[in-house]
Coordinates of C-alpha atoms and ligand atoms in Angstrom, one line a residue:
X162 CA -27.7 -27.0 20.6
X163 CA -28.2 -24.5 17.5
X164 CA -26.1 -21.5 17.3
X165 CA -27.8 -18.1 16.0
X166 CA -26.3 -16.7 13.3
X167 CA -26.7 -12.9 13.0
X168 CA -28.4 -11.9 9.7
X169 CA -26.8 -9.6 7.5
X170 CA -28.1 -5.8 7.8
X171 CA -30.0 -5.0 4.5
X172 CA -27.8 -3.1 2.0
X173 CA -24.8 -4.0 2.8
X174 CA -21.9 -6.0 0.7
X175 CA -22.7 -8.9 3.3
X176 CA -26.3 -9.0 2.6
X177 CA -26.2 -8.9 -1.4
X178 CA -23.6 -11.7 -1.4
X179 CA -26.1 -14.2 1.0
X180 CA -28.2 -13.8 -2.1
X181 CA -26.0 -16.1 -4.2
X182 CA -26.2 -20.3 -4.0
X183 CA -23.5 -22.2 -2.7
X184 CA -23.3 -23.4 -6.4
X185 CA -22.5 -19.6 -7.1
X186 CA -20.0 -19.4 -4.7
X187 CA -17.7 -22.2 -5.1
X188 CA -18.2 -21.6 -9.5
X189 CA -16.6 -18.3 -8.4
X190 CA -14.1 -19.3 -6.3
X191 CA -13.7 -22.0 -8.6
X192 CA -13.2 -19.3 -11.6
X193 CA -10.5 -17.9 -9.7
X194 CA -8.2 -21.1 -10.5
X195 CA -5.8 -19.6 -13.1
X196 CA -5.2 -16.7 -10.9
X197 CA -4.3 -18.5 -8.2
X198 CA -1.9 -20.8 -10.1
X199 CA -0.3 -18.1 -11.5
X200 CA 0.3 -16.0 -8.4
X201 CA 1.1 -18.8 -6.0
X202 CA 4.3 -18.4 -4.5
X203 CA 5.0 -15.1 -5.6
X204 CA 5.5 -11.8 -3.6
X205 CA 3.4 -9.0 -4.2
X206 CA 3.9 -5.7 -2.7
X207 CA 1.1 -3.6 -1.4
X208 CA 1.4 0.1 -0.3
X209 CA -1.6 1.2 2.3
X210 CA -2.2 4.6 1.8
X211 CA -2.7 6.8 4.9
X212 CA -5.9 8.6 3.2
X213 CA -7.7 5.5 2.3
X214 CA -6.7 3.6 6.2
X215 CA -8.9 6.3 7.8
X216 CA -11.4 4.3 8.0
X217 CA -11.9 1.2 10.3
X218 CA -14.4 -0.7 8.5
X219 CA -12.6 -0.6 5.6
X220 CA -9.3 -1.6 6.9
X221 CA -10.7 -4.6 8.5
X222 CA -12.0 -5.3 4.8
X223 CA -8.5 -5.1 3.1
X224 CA -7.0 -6.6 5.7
X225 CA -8.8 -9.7 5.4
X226 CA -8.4 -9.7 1.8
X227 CA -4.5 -9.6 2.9
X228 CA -5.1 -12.5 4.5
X229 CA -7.4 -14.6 1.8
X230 CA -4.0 -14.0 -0.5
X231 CA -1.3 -15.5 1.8
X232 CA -3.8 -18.2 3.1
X233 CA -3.8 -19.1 -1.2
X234 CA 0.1 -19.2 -1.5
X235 CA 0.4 -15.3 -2.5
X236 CA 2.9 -13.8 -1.0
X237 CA 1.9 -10.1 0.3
X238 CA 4.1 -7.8 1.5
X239 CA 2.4 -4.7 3.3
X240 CA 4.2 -0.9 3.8
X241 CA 2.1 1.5 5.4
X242 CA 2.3 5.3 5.6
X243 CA 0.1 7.1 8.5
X244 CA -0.1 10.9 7.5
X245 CA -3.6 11.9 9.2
X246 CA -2.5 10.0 12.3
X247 CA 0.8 11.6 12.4
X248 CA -1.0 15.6 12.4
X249 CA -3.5 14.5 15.0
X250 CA -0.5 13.1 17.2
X251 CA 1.4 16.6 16.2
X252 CA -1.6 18.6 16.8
X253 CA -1.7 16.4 20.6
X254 CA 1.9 17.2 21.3
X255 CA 1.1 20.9 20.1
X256 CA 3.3 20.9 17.0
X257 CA 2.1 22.3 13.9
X258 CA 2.3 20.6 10.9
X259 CA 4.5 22.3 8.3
X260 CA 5.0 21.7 4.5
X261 CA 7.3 22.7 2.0
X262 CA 6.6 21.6 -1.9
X263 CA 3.8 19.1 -0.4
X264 CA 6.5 17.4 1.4
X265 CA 6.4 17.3 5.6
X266 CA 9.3 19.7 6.9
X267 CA 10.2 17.3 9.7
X268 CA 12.6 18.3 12.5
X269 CA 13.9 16.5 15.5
X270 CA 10.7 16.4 17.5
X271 CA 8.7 15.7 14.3
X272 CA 10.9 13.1 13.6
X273 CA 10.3 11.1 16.9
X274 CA 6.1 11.8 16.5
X275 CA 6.6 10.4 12.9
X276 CA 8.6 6.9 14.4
X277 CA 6.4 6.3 17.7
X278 CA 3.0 7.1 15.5
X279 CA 4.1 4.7 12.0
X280 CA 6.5 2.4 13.6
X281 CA 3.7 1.8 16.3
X282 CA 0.9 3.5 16.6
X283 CA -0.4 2.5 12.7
X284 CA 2.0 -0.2 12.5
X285 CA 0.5 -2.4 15.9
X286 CA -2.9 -1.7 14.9
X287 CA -2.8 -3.4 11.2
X288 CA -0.7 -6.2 13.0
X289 CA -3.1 -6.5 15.4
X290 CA -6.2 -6.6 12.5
X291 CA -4.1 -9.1 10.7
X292 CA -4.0 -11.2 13.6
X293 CA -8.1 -10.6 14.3
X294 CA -8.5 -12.1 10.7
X295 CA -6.1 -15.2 11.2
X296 CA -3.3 -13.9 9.3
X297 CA 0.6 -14.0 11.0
X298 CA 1.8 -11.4 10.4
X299 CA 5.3 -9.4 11.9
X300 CA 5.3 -5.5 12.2
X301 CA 8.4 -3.7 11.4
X302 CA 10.0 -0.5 9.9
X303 CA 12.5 0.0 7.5
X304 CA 15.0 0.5 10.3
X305 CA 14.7 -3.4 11.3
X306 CA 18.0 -5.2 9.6
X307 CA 18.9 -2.4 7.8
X308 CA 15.6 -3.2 5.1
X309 CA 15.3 0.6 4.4
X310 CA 18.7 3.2 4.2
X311 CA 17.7 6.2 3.0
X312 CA 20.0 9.6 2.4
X313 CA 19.0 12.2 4.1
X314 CA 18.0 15.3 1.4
X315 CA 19.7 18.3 3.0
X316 CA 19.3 20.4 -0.5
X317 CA 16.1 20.3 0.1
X318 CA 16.2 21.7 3.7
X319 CA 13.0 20.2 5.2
X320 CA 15.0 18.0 7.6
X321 CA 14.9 14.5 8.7
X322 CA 13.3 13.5 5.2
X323 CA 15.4 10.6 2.8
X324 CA 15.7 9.1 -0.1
X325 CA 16.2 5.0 -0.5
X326 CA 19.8 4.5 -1.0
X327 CA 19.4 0.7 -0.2
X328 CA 17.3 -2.3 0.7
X329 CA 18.1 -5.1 2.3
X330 CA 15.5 -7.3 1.3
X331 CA 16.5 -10.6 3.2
X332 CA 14.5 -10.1 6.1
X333 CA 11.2 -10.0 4.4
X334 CA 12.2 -13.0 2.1
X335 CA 12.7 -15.0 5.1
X336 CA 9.7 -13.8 6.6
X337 CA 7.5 -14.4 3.1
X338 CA 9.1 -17.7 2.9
X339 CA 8.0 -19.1 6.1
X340 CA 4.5 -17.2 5.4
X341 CA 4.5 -14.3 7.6
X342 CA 3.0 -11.3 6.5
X343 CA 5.7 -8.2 6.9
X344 CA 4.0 -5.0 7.5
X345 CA 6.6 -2.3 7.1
X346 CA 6.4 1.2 8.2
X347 CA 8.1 3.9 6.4
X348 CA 10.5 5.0 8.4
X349 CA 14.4 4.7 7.2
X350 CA 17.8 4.7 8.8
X351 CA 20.7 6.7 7.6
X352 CA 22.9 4.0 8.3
X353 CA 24.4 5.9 11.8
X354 CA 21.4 5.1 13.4
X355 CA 19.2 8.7 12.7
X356 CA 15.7 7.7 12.0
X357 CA 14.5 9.5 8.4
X358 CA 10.8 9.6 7.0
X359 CA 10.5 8.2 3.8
X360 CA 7.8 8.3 1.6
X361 CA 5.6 5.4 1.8
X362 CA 5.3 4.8 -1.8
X363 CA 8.6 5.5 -3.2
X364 CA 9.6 2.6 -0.2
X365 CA 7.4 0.6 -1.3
X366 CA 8.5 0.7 -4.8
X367 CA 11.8 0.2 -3.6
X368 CA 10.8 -2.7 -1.7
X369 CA 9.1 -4.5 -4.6
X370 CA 12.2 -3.9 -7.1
X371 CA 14.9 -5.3 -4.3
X372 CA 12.3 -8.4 -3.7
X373 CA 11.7 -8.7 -7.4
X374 CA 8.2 -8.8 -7.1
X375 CA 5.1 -10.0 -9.4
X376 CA 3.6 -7.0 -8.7
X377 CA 3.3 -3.5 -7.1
X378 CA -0.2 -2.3 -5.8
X379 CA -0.8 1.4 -4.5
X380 CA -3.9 1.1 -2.3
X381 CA -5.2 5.1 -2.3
X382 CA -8.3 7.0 -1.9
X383 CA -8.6 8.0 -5.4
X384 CA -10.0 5.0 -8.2
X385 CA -6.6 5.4 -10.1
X386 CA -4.7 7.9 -12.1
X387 CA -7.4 10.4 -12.9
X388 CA -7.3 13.1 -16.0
X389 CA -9.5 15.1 -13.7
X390 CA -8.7 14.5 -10.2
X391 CA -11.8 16.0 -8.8
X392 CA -13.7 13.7 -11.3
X393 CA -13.6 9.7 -10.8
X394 CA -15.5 9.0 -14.2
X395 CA -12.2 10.5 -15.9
X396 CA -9.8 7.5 -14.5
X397 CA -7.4 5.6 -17.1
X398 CA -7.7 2.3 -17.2
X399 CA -4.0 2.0 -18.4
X400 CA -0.7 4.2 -18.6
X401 CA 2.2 3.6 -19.9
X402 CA 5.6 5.6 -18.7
X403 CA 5.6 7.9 -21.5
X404 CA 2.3 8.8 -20.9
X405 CA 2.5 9.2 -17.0
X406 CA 5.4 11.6 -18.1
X407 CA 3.5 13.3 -20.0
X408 CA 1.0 14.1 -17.3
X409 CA 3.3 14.9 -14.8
X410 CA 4.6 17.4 -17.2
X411 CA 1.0 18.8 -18.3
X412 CA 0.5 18.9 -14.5
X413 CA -2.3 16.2 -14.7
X414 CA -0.3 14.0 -12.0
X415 CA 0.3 16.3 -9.4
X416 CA 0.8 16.2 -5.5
X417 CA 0.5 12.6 -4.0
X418 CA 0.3 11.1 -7.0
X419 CA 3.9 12.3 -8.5
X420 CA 5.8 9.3 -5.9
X421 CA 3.4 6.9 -7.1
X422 CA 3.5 7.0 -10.7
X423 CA 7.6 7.7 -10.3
X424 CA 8.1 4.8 -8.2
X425 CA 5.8 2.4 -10.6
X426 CA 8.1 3.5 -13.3
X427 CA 11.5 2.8 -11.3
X428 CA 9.8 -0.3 -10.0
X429 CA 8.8 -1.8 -13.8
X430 CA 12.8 -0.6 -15.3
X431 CA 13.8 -2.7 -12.3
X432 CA 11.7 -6.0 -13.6
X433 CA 8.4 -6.1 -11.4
X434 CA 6.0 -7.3 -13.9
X435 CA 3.2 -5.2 -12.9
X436 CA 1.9 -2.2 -11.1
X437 CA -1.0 -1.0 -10.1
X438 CA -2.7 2.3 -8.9
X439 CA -5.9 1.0 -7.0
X440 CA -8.6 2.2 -4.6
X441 CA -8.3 1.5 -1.1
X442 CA -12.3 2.2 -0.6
X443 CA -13.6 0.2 -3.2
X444 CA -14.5 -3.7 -1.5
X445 CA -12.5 -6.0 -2.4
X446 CA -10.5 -3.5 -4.9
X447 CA -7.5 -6.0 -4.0
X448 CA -8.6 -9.4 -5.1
X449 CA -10.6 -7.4 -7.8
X450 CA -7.1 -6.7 -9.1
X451 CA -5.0 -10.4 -8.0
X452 CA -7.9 -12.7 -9.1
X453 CA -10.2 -11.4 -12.1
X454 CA -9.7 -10.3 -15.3
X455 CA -11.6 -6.8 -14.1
X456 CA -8.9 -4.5 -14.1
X457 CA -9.6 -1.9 -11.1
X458 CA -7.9 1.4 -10.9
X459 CA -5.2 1.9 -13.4
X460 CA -2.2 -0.2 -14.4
X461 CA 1.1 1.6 -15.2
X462 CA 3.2 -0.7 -17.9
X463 CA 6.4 -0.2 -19.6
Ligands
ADP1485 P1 -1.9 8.4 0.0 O1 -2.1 8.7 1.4 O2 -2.6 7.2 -0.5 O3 -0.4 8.3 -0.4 P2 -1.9 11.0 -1.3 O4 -2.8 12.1 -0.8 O5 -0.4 11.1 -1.0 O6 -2.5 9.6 -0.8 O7 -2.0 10.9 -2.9 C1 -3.3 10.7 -3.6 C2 -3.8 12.1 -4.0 O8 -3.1 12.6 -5.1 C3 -5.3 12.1 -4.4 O9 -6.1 12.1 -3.3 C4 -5.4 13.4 -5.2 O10 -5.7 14.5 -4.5 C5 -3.9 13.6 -5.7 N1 -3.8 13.7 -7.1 C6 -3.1 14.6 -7.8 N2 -3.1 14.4 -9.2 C7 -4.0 13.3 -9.4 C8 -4.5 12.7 -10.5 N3 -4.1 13.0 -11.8 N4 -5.3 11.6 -10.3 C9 -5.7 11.2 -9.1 N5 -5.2 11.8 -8.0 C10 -4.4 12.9 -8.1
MG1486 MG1 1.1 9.9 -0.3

């Protein structure tokens, strides 16, 4: 009996890579050796930016690059945020949104939208597309074993918001070690049980430093660390933390971008080797990164 395959559609990634030999393929993968060796065994922690997971297509794509990395012997660690999802499940419930310094004001109700919609809602369905690709992987938030306490900021008056006091990384090294892929939502505990949103990148930062990481990759919907942010031909290729400072101070880095660059720079003073500021909508943006020399989006060093 033959089996059809289905051809791939013109003009997509699919149908310019049936264009290369087998001979091609396996010198690429074959090319990716050194990479591989160096990695293997070694945790790397991925942030999954809310803007760039809008679309499905694409988070099938970086989930299965997820996947490719732990089926090598990389270790990945995902942490998710879910901001669009959490205002259309506000706007649902008939709460409106409200922001204060570009951080979400969030009160009691908000609170318990922001830990149904991240700790399930977003967090089930990148389990569930781990799974679809083959991967294991185990969905949790930072309130699981205590991995996430976070402080709650009450001089800033915007509520049920925190800062990382703590991480109790054990859970995720066992998890890692038995080749599991955590996927961790951004939600904290105060240590007394109250829930508190944490930003997903300043977790994940904190994450990789407790875990010691190889690396640190911020998966966003910008190509990197732009000079003009409305202008992707202006990215840098490279920063290091004087410079980010200096472009927070300038104003350059501004809005989302402030926690990422901050929590690269705590991350590297806390000895992760690495860390990167990436494209979520560029294909294969991740292994881009983990297995080529082709630096994608921009790397933040000490
Ligand atoms: P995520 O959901 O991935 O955390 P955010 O919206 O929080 O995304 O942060 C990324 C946003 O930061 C970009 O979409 C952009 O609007 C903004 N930004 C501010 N300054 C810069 C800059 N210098 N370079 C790139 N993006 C910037
Ligand atoms: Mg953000």
């Amino acid at each position: 009996m033959t089996t059809a395959v289905a051809a791939p559609s013109a003009g997509t990634l699919e149908s310019a890579i049936s264009h290369f030999s087998a001979f091609d393929r396996v010198s690429v993968l074959s090319e990716a050796l050194p990479y591989l060796q160096r990695f293997h065994g070694k945790t790397v922690v991925i942030k999954y930016g809310g803007a760039a997971m809008k679309d499905e297509t694409l988070k099938a794509r970086v989930v299965s690059d997820l996947v490719l990395l732990s089926c090598v012997g990389i270790r990945p660690v995902m942490v998710h945020g879910g901001g669009p999802e959490i205002n259309t499940w506000l706007g649902r419930l008939g709460i409106e949104p409200v922001f204060k310094n570009g951080l979400r004001v969030t009160d009691a109700d908000t609170m318990d939208v922001v830990e149904m919609v991240l700790g399930a809602r977003v967090n089930k369905s990148l389990v569930t597309l781990i799974q679809q690709a083959g991967g294991r992987a185990v969905g949790l938030c930072g309130k699981d074993s205590n991995t996430l306490i976070a402080r709650q900021m009450i001089e800033k008056d915007i509520g049920f918001v925190g800062e990382v006091t703590q991480v109790n990384g054990e859970l995720i090294k066992t998890l890692v070690s038995d080749d599991y892929i955590p996927v961790l939502a951004s939600v904290a505990s105060d240590g007394a049980g109250q829930a508190l949103n944490v930003n997903a990148d300043t977790a994940a930062g904190e994450i990789a430093a407790a875990l010691k990481a190889e690396k640190l990759i911020l998966m966003t919907d910008v190509p990197g660390v732009l000079r003009d942010k409305d202008d992707p031909t202006t990215k840098y290729a490279a920063l290091s933390i004087r410079e980010c400072n200096e472009l927070v101070d300038a104003g350059i880095i501004a809005g989302g971008m402030i926690p990422k660059t901050d929590c690269c720079i705590r991350c590297l003073s806390q000895g992760v080797r690495a860390t990167h500021i990436i494209d979520g909508r560029q294909p294969h943006s991740l292994l881009m990164e983990l297995l080529t020399d082709e630096g994608v989006g921009t790397m933040i060093t000490g």
